Tab-separated table of C-alpha atoms and ligand atoms in Angstrom:
chain	number	residue	atom	x	y	z
E	1	MET	CA	53.258	13.447	-150.361
E	2	HIS	CA	52.549	13.669	-154.109
E	3	GLN	CA	50.321	16.577	-155.139
E	4	ILE	CA	47.751	15.746	-157.808
E	5	THR	CA	45.476	18.109	-159.747
E	6	LEU	CA	41.978	16.657	-159.964
E	7	ILE	CA	39.545	17.486	-162.771
E	8	ALA	CA	36.232	15.766	-162.012
E	9	GLY	CA	34.872	16.403	-165.520
E	10	ASP	CA	31.321	16.306	-166.878
E	11	GLY	CA	28.556	13.680	-167.123
E	12	ILE	CA	29.678	10.559	-165.249
E	13	GLY	CA	33.044	12.239	-164.535
E	14	PRO	CA	32.279	13.350	-160.940
E	15	GLU	CA	30.903	9.884	-160.060
E	16	VAL	CA	33.862	7.903	-161.395
E	17	THR	CA	36.605	10.307	-160.268
E	18	ARG	CA	35.145	10.376	-156.745
E	19	SER	CA	35.292	6.591	-156.759
E	20	ALA	CA	38.917	6.544	-157.968
E	21	CYS	CA	40.043	9.148	-155.386
E	22	GLU	CA	38.410	7.299	-152.490
E	23	ILE	CA	40.084	4.070	-153.528
E	24	VAL	CA	43.507	5.693	-153.980
E	25	LEU	CA	43.296	7.156	-150.464
E	26	ALA	CA	41.962	3.896	-148.968
E	27	ALA	CA	44.971	2.076	-150.461
E	28	GLY	CA	47.259	4.300	-148.397
E	29	ALA	CA	48.842	6.122	-151.340
E	30	HIS	CA	50.843	9.189	-150.360
E	31	VAL	CA	48.880	11.627	-152.457
E	32	ALA	CA	46.883	14.815	-151.921
E	33	PHE	CA	44.311	15.947	-154.480
E	34	THR	CA	43.648	19.582	-155.370
E	35	GLU	CA	40.408	19.860	-157.309
E	36	VAL	CA	40.143	22.569	-159.963
E	37	MET	CA	37.005	23.706	-161.725
E	38	ALA	CA	37.034	22.764	-165.422
E	39	GLY	CA	34.493	21.666	-168.009
E	40	LEU	CA	30.855	22.718	-168.357
E	41	ARG	CA	30.593	24.358	-164.925
E	42	ALA	CA	33.737	26.416	-165.506
E	43	GLU	CA	32.445	27.412	-168.928
E	44	MET	CA	29.226	28.740	-167.356
E	45	GLU	CA	30.920	30.496	-164.441
E	46	CYS	CA	34.194	31.686	-166.002
E	47	GLY	CA	33.428	31.789	-169.737
E	48	THR	CA	36.008	29.108	-170.509
E	49	PRO	CA	36.098	25.395	-169.628
E	50	LEU	CA	39.807	25.740	-168.819
E	51	PRO	CA	40.427	28.799	-166.616
E	52	ALA	CA	44.021	29.844	-165.899
E	53	ALA	CA	43.734	28.319	-162.396
E	54	VAL	CA	43.725	24.856	-164.001
E	55	PHE	CA	47.106	25.487	-165.616
E	56	ASP	CA	48.473	27.144	-162.458
E	57	SER	CA	47.626	24.039	-160.446
E	58	ILE	CA	49.100	21.668	-163.045
E	59	ALA	CA	52.273	23.765	-163.231
E	60	ARG	CA	52.710	23.026	-159.508
E	61	THR	CA	51.654	19.347	-159.395
E	62	LYS	CA	52.789	18.095	-162.845
E	63	VAL	CA	50.301	15.235	-162.476
E	64	VAL	CA	46.576	15.312	-163.315
E	65	LEU	CA	43.767	12.846	-162.705
E	66	LYS	CA	41.023	13.799	-165.132
E	67	GLY	CA	37.421	12.726	-165.600
E	68	PRO	CA	35.893	12.948	-169.084
E	69	THR	CA	34.816	16.352	-170.365
E	70	ALA	CA	32.046	17.148	-172.838
E	71	THR	CA	32.545	18.579	-176.306
E	72	PRO	CA	29.531	19.528	-178.442
E	73	PHE	CA	29.328	17.805	-181.852
E	74	GLY	CA	29.603	19.963	-184.974
E	75	GLY	CA	29.216	23.755	-185.090
E	76	ASN	CA	32.002	26.219	-184.422
E	77	TYR	CA	32.655	25.258	-180.784
E	78	ARG	CA	36.233	26.044	-179.674
E	79	VAL	CA	37.948	25.931	-176.298
E	80	TYR	CA	39.581	29.335	-175.712
E	81	ILE	CA	42.399	29.471	-173.209
E	82	GLU	CA	44.453	32.302	-171.761
E	83	ARG	CA	47.375	31.503	-169.544
E	84	LYS	CA	50.922	32.484	-168.674
E	85	ASP	CA	53.682	30.439	-170.295
E	86	THR	CA	56.861	29.382	-168.473
E	87	GLU	CA	58.436	32.819	-169.143
E	88	GLY	CA	55.365	34.606	-167.730
E	89	ARG	CA	54.055	35.747	-171.128
E	90	LEU	CA	50.286	35.699	-171.714
E	91	VAL	CA	49.343	33.153	-174.375
E	92	LYS	CA	45.926	32.879	-176.038
E	93	ARG	CA	45.043	29.811	-178.056
E	94	ASP	CA	41.997	27.793	-179.027
E	95	TYR	CA	41.335	24.083	-179.589
E	96	PRO	CA	38.509	21.771	-180.703
E	97	SER	CA	38.067	20.133	-177.251
E	98	ILE	CA	39.194	20.312	-173.622
E	99	ALA	CA	41.084	17.026	-173.792
E	100	ILE	CA	42.983	18.209	-176.890
E	101	ALA	CA	43.673	21.614	-175.297
E	102	LEU	CA	45.182	19.983	-172.206
E	103	ARG	CA	47.208	17.432	-174.162
E	104	LYS	CA	48.629	20.146	-176.445
E	105	GLU	CA	49.252	22.823	-173.808
E	106	LEU	CA	50.937	20.363	-171.444
E	107	GLY	CA	53.025	18.710	-174.165
E	108	LEU	CA	51.479	15.273	-173.526
E	109	PHE	CA	52.719	13.670	-176.718
E	110	VAL	CA	51.659	10.080	-176.174
E	111	ASN	CA	48.517	8.366	-174.966
E	112	VAL	CA	49.175	4.914	-173.505
E	113	ARG	CA	46.120	2.652	-173.330
E	114	PRO	CA	46.424	-0.902	-171.997
E	115	ILE	CA	43.476	-3.132	-172.891
E	116	LYS	CA	43.225	-6.643	-171.473
E	117	ASN	CA	40.833	-9.279	-170.178
E	118	TYR	CA	40.034	-9.392	-166.480
E	119	PRO	CA	38.993	-12.641	-164.786
E	120	GLY	CA	35.291	-12.507	-163.971
E	121	VAL	CA	34.360	-10.072	-166.752
E	122	ALA	CA	32.582	-11.753	-169.656
E	123	SER	CA	33.870	-10.747	-173.068
E	124	ARG	CA	33.890	-11.937	-176.662
E	125	PHE	CA	37.577	-12.884	-176.516
E	126	GLU	CA	40.044	-14.333	-174.056
E	127	ASN	CA	43.789	-13.733	-173.820
E	128	VAL	CA	43.614	-10.161	-175.110
E	129	ASN	CA	46.534	-8.137	-173.782
E	130	LEU	CA	47.060	-5.077	-175.946
E	131	LEU	CA	49.164	-2.015	-175.308
E	132	ILE	CA	48.082	0.890	-177.498
E	133	PHE	CA	50.362	3.885	-178.097
E	134	ARG	CA	48.466	6.757	-179.692
E	135	GLU	CA	50.371	9.800	-180.977
E	136	ASN	CA	48.681	12.620	-179.119
E	137	SER	CA	49.717	15.949	-180.604
E	138	GLU	CA	49.051	16.105	-184.337
E	139	ASP	CA	47.308	14.377	-187.280
E	140	LEU	CA	43.771	15.616	-188.085
E	141	TYR	CA	43.378	16.610	-184.421
E	142	VAL	CA	45.401	19.803	-184.894
E	143	GLY	CA	41.914	21.235	-185.418
E	144	ARG	CA	42.648	23.160	-188.614
E	145	GLU	CA	39.268	22.918	-190.291
E	146	ARG	CA	37.417	25.461	-192.384
E	147	MET	CA	34.504	25.866	-194.756
E	148	ILE	CA	35.883	26.598	-198.234
E	149	ASP	CA	32.387	27.525	-199.359
E	150	GLU	CA	28.899	26.668	-198.122
E	151	ASP	CA	29.106	23.102	-199.430
E	152	THR	CA	32.748	22.201	-198.885
E	153	ALA	CA	34.689	21.699	-195.656
E	154	GLU	CA	38.408	21.069	-195.392
E	155	ALA	CA	40.610	19.643	-192.602
E	156	ILE	CA	44.389	19.598	-192.501
E	157	LYS	CA	46.311	16.499	-191.423
E	158	ILE	CA	49.755	17.215	-189.991
E	159	ILE	CA	52.371	14.505	-189.427
E	160	THR	CA	55.940	15.465	-188.550
E	161	ARG	CA	59.095	13.396	-188.364
E	162	GLY	CA	59.833	14.819	-184.911
E	163	ALA	CA	56.527	13.840	-183.299
E	164	SER	CA	56.495	10.443	-185.050
E	165	GLU	CA	60.023	9.643	-183.866
E	166	ARG	CA	59.272	10.850	-180.320
E	167	VAL	CA	56.202	8.648	-179.931
E	168	ALA	CA	57.902	5.636	-181.549
E	169	ARG	CA	60.904	5.970	-179.227
E	170	PHE	CA	58.627	6.305	-176.211
E	171	ALA	CA	56.647	3.189	-177.224
E	172	LEU	CA	59.771	1.106	-177.801
E	173	ASP	CA	61.341	2.176	-174.490
E	174	TYR	CA	58.090	1.584	-172.598
E	175	MET	CA	57.722	-1.884	-174.132
E	176	GLY	CA	61.312	-2.683	-173.213
E	177	LYS	CA	60.629	-1.871	-169.550
E	178	LEU	CA	57.588	-4.185	-169.568
E	179	GLY	CA	59.372	-6.975	-171.446
E	180	ARG	CA	56.999	-6.732	-174.402
E	181	ASN	CA	58.548	-7.559	-177.757
E	182	LYS	CA	56.156	-7.192	-180.697
E	183	LEU	CA	55.096	-3.806	-182.088
E	184	THR	CA	52.648	-3.261	-184.950
E	185	ILE	CA	52.816	0.150	-186.643
E	186	VAL	CA	49.373	1.119	-187.948
E	187	HIS	CA	48.834	3.475	-190.905
E	188	LYS	CA	47.099	4.094	-194.226
E	189	ALA	CA	50.263	4.801	-196.186
E	190	ASN	CA	48.868	3.207	-199.332
E	191	VAL	CA	46.503	6.208	-199.671
E	192	MET	CA	47.898	8.871	-197.325
E	193	LYS	CA	51.295	8.398	-198.927
E	194	LEU	CA	53.039	11.481	-197.558
E	195	THR	CA	51.523	11.851	-194.069
E	196	ASP	CA	51.012	8.241	-192.991
E	197	GLY	CA	53.989	7.320	-195.180
E	198	LEU	CA	56.179	9.607	-193.049
E	199	PHE	CA	54.747	8.179	-189.811
E	200	LEU	CA	55.407	4.587	-190.941
E	201	LYS	CA	58.907	5.248	-192.312
E	202	THR	CA	59.964	7.238	-189.235
E	203	ALA	CA	58.679	4.592	-186.821
E	204	GLN	CA	60.423	1.823	-188.796
E	205	GLU	CA	63.703	3.758	-188.828
E	206	THR	CA	63.454	4.498	-185.087
E	207	ALA	CA	62.825	0.817	-184.372
E	208	LYS	CA	66.149	-0.185	-185.944
E	209	ALA	CA	67.820	0.807	-182.660
E	210	TYR	CA	65.669	-1.781	-180.815
E	211	PRO	CA	66.649	-5.118	-182.370
E	212	ARG	CA	64.995	-7.146	-179.597
E	213	ILE	CA	61.545	-5.861	-180.560
E	214	GLU	CA	59.849	-7.488	-183.554
E	215	ILE	CA	58.352	-4.815	-185.799
E	216	ASN	CA	55.553	-5.268	-188.276
E	217	GLN	CA	52.954	-2.986	-189.853
E	218	ARG	CA	49.297	-3.053	-190.824
E	219	VAL	CA	47.021	-0.839	-192.868
E	220	ILE	CA	44.349	0.497	-190.476
E	221	ASP	CA	41.387	-1.167	-192.218
E	222	ALA	CA	43.062	-4.581	-192.287
E	223	LEU	CA	44.069	-4.143	-188.647
E	224	CYS	CA	40.436	-3.513	-187.629
E	225	MET	CA	39.336	-6.734	-189.337
E	226	GLU	CA	42.136	-8.753	-187.722
E	227	LEU	CA	41.507	-7.199	-184.307
E	228	VAL	CA	37.870	-8.288	-184.263
E	229	MET	CA	38.799	-11.820	-185.419
E	230	LYS	CA	42.046	-12.674	-183.629
E	231	PRO	CA	42.978	-9.908	-181.173
E	232	GLU	CA	45.150	-12.261	-179.125
E	233	THR	CA	47.747	-12.276	-181.927
E	234	PHE	CA	48.623	-8.599	-181.322
E	235	ASP	CA	50.846	-7.267	-178.551
E	236	SER	CA	51.548	-3.522	-178.874
E	237	LEU	CA	50.151	-1.073	-181.430
E	238	LEU	CA	51.582	2.311	-182.472
E	239	LEU	CA	49.129	4.614	-184.223
E	240	PRO	CA	48.735	8.213	-185.366
E	241	ASN	CA	46.219	10.244	-183.355
E	242	LEU	CA	42.896	9.609	-185.153
E	243	TYR	CA	43.366	5.864	-185.741
E	244	GLY	CA	44.579	5.546	-182.139
E	245	ASP	CA	41.409	7.194	-180.849
E	246	ILE	CA	39.137	4.886	-182.854
E	247	VAL	CA	41.067	1.663	-182.300
E	248	SER	CA	41.168	2.258	-178.513
E	249	ASP	CA	37.355	2.140	-178.328
E	250	LEU	CA	37.255	-0.867	-180.657
E	251	ALA	CA	39.797	-2.660	-178.468
E	252	ALA	CA	37.825	-1.815	-175.308
E	253	GLY	CA	34.853	-3.545	-176.926
E	254	LEU	CA	36.914	-6.724	-177.354
E	255	VAL	CA	37.341	-7.161	-173.600
E	256	GLY	CA	33.977	-6.017	-172.241
E	257	GLY	CA	33.440	-2.356	-173.082
E	258	LEU	CA	34.490	1.210	-172.429
E	259	GLY	CA	33.979	0.880	-168.685
E	260	MET	CA	37.259	-1.058	-168.491
E	261	ALA	CA	39.775	0.918	-170.553
E	262	PRO	CA	42.214	3.263	-168.764
E	263	GLY	CA	44.681	5.725	-170.247
E	264	ALA	CA	47.758	7.837	-169.527
E	265	ASN	CA	48.758	10.980	-171.439
E	266	ILE	CA	52.471	11.439	-170.941
E	267	GLY	CA	54.868	14.278	-171.750
E	268	SER	CA	58.448	15.037	-170.864
E	269	ASP	CA	57.670	16.592	-167.460
E	270	CYS	CA	53.931	16.209	-166.917
E	271	ALA	CA	51.296	13.476	-167.152
E	272	MET	CA	47.517	13.288	-167.180
E	273	PHE	CA	45.553	10.134	-166.441
E	274	GLU	CA	42.053	9.651	-167.830
E	275	ALA	CA	39.806	6.805	-168.950
E	276	VAL	CA	39.275	6.140	-172.650
E	277	HIS	CA	35.518	6.664	-172.308
E	278	GLY	CA	33.652	9.967	-172.522
E	279	THR	CA	31.039	11.618	-170.316
E	280	ALA	CA	28.379	8.965	-171.101
E	281	PRO	CA	25.454	11.445	-170.894
E	282	ASP	CA	22.968	8.559	-171.309
E	283	ILE	CA	23.888	7.147	-167.886
E	284	ALA	CA	25.179	10.244	-166.031
E	285	GLY	CA	23.873	10.813	-162.507
E	286	LYS	CA	22.233	7.364	-162.343
E	287	ASP	CA	24.893	5.605	-160.242
E	288	ILE	CA	25.366	2.899	-162.883
E	289	ALA	CA	28.626	3.915	-164.612
E	290	SER	CA	31.557	1.577	-164.214
E	291	PRO	CA	34.286	3.274	-162.187
E	292	MET	CA	36.791	0.619	-163.306
E	293	ALA	CA	38.405	2.530	-166.201
E	294	MET	CA	38.925	5.561	-163.951
E	295	ILE	CA	40.279	3.391	-161.117
E	296	LEU	CA	42.726	1.725	-163.521
E	297	SER	CA	43.758	5.174	-164.809
E	298	ALA	CA	44.494	6.121	-161.194
E	299	VAL	CA	46.531	2.909	-160.862
E	300	MET	CA	48.596	3.996	-163.891
E	301	MET	CA	49.054	7.367	-162.172
E	302	LEU	CA	50.265	5.687	-158.969
E	303	ARG	CA	52.804	3.625	-160.927
E	304	TYR	CA	53.971	6.798	-162.726
E	305	ILE	CA	54.660	8.582	-159.408
E	306	GLY	CA	56.259	5.500	-157.851
E	307	GLU	CA	53.411	4.516	-155.494
E	308	THR	CA	53.635	0.903	-156.634
E	309	THR	CA	52.503	-0.706	-153.359
E	310	ALA	CA	49.218	1.198	-153.409
E	311	ALA	CA	48.831	0.436	-157.141
E	312	ASP	CA	49.341	-3.312	-156.561
E	313	ARG	CA	46.896	-3.297	-153.639
E	314	ILE	CA	44.181	-1.586	-155.702
E	315	GLU	CA	44.620	-3.989	-158.616
E	316	ALA	CA	44.373	-6.967	-156.248
E	317	ALA	CA	41.236	-5.574	-154.524
E	318	LEU	CA	39.605	-4.763	-157.871
E	319	SER	CA	40.385	-8.264	-159.210
E	320	GLN	CA	38.784	-9.839	-156.153
E	321	VAL	CA	35.620	-7.755	-156.553
E	322	LEU	CA	35.456	-8.585	-160.275
E	323	LYS	CA	35.866	-12.322	-159.623
E	324	GLU	CA	33.168	-12.337	-156.932
E	325	LYS	CA	30.831	-10.550	-159.413
E	326	LYS	CA	28.227	-9.529	-156.842
E	327	ASP	CA	29.390	-5.933	-156.398
E	328	VAL	CA	30.130	-4.887	-159.970
E	329	THR	CA	28.220	-2.569	-162.283
E	330	ARG	CA	25.911	-3.970	-164.933
E	331	ASP	CA	28.293	-3.472	-167.877
E	332	LEU	CA	30.717	-5.717	-165.950
E	333	GLY	CA	28.052	-8.401	-165.490
E	334	GLY	CA	26.605	-7.366	-162.110
E	335	THR	CA	23.756	-5.279	-160.731
E	336	ALA	CA	25.594	-2.988	-158.288
E	337	GLY	CA	25.851	0.767	-158.645
E	338	THR	CA	29.008	2.867	-158.963
E	339	ARG	CA	28.894	3.627	-155.221
E	340	ARG	CA	28.466	0.019	-154.118
E	341	MET	CA	31.304	-1.163	-156.367
E	342	THR	CA	33.524	1.544	-154.899
E	343	GLU	CA	32.598	0.561	-151.327
E	344	ALA	CA	33.293	-3.107	-152.082
E	345	ILE	CA	36.821	-2.278	-153.309
E	346	VAL	CA	37.436	-0.041	-150.281
E	347	GLU	CA	36.250	-2.867	-147.979
E	348	LYS	CA	38.770	-5.265	-149.578
E	349	LEU	CA	41.536	-2.676	-149.135
E	350	LYS	CA	40.689	-2.202	-145.469
E	351	ALA	CA	40.182	-5.931	-144.709
C	401	NAD	P1	31.074	7.864	-174.332
C	401	NAD	O1	32.351	7.128	-174.126
C	401	NAD	O2	30.741	8.907	-173.345
C	401	NAD	O3	29.860	6.792	-174.363
C	401	NAD	C1	29.785	5.739	-175.331
C	401	NAD	C2	28.942	4.577	-174.752
C	401	NAD	O4	29.715	3.912	-173.729
C	401	NAD	C3	27.658	5.052	-174.067
C	401	NAD	O5	26.643	4.100	-174.317
C	401	NAD	C4	28.015	5.069	-172.590
C	401	NAD	O6	26.905	4.847	-171.715
C	401	NAD	C5	29.023	3.912	-172.485
C	401	NAD	N1	29.999	4.167	-171.411
C	401	NAD	C6	30.996	5.080	-171.428
C	401	NAD	N2	31.653	5.070	-170.268
C	401	NAD	C7	31.069	4.122	-169.508
C	401	NAD	C8	31.310	3.657	-168.179
C	401	NAD	N3	32.279	4.161	-167.405
C	401	NAD	N4	30.493	2.679	-167.687
C	401	NAD	C9	29.520	2.164	-168.449
C	401	NAD	N5	29.259	2.558	-169.718
C	401	NAD	C10	30.022	3.534	-170.234
C	401	NAD	O7	31.122	8.461	-175.820
C	401	NAD	P2	30.212	9.571	-176.530
C	401	NAD	O8	28.767	9.349	-176.149
C	401	NAD	O9	30.607	9.537	-177.949
C	401	NAD	O10	30.710	10.958	-175.945
C	401	NAD	C11	30.024	11.679	-174.923
C	401	NAD	C12	30.810	12.947	-174.603
C	401	NAD	O11	32.079	12.616	-174.058
C	401	NAD	C13	31.064	13.853	-175.822
C	401	NAD	O12	30.854	15.203	-175.433
C	401	NAD	C14	32.531	13.617	-176.125
C	401	NAD	O13	33.148	14.723	-176.726
C	401	NAD	C15	33.075	13.367	-174.730
C	401	NAD	N6	34.351	12.593	-174.691
C	401	NAD	C16	35.312	13.056	-173.859
C	401	NAD	C17	36.510	12.347	-173.744
C	401	NAD	C18	37.569	12.897	-172.830
C	401	NAD	O14	37.314	13.822	-172.063
C	401	NAD	N7	38.770	12.351	-172.849
C	401	NAD	C19	36.687	11.144	-174.462
C	401	NAD	C20	35.658	10.688	-175.275
C	401	NAD	C21	34.477	11.413	-175.393
């Protein structure tokens, strides 16, 4: 039995994670979920959105299924954490958001985000099948920002050879296992000559050891234009953290929206699975959010832990429900609620 730490999250998080967990269990996966309190409720009750119990649970399970968590815009908001490290020493750190805190503390250095068309879901493009690798640990997301004076703010962008090589190697190995053979490195090295220049050069050098994979590169602005005109010409994309965050949402829009885009944050001994979308406060609690991105994130989790039969069964049941169209949420072209879509998938699994 695989032990999984569950973070339900904020906004639509509890609705979509509940859906994903029910479906995972209905598919007969050998997993047991331990839910930990994190996010807004934990902040109110414990004074931090990530109490030490979250890290204690993850230290045991090594695998996390996470719903989206809220981060206020602007201001001085920080996520303060206190926890014991592997040697039992108390560490205190702070981060700009919960997702960043977890990714950094758990060493989850890459975010893998597959984005593709699904039969039955209307979208602007057909034949999109992108695999996005987002560097997850540095860039402008290190959260080193400050006001120099009342009218001037500064942020520091960090790119290292080590992190760039690690994510490039991961992407190339991952592509090799899936039989994918075209990688586009995305950057802005014409302006950010040192930081993005180092990312591009390191990725290109790393790729020399993978002669079967065709490597090319694009400046981020040109990539965005090409993606919204001919997305089917791209296979896999490797991006620094900030561009990866933005391009993931753009790519989700190419195939039908954020309700369809799953993600996996992977490190050397731990992994966390979460949808690309956020807490969607505009639709939270209304039973209209698409659970699909969260379900597909759970499918990635099942493949990661080796529960491939359950993963295949869920994908097949979801595909059937999408093709039939009558039990899907409105962003997927239907009129059903989150609950009804979940029940329909469970019914297919039990049929
Ligand atoms: P969002 O992704 O929550 O919402 C953007 C738009 O997409 C909204 O119109 C929303 O209704 C729609 N949408 C999102 N998920 C959907 C789903 N499953 N089904 C149907 N429609 C869906 O982005 P936002 O509004 O910029 O952010 C809201 C909050 O989420 C912020 O506090 C932000 O910090 C947080 N956030 C968290 C994560 C994370 O935990 N990994 C990621 C992104 C944003």
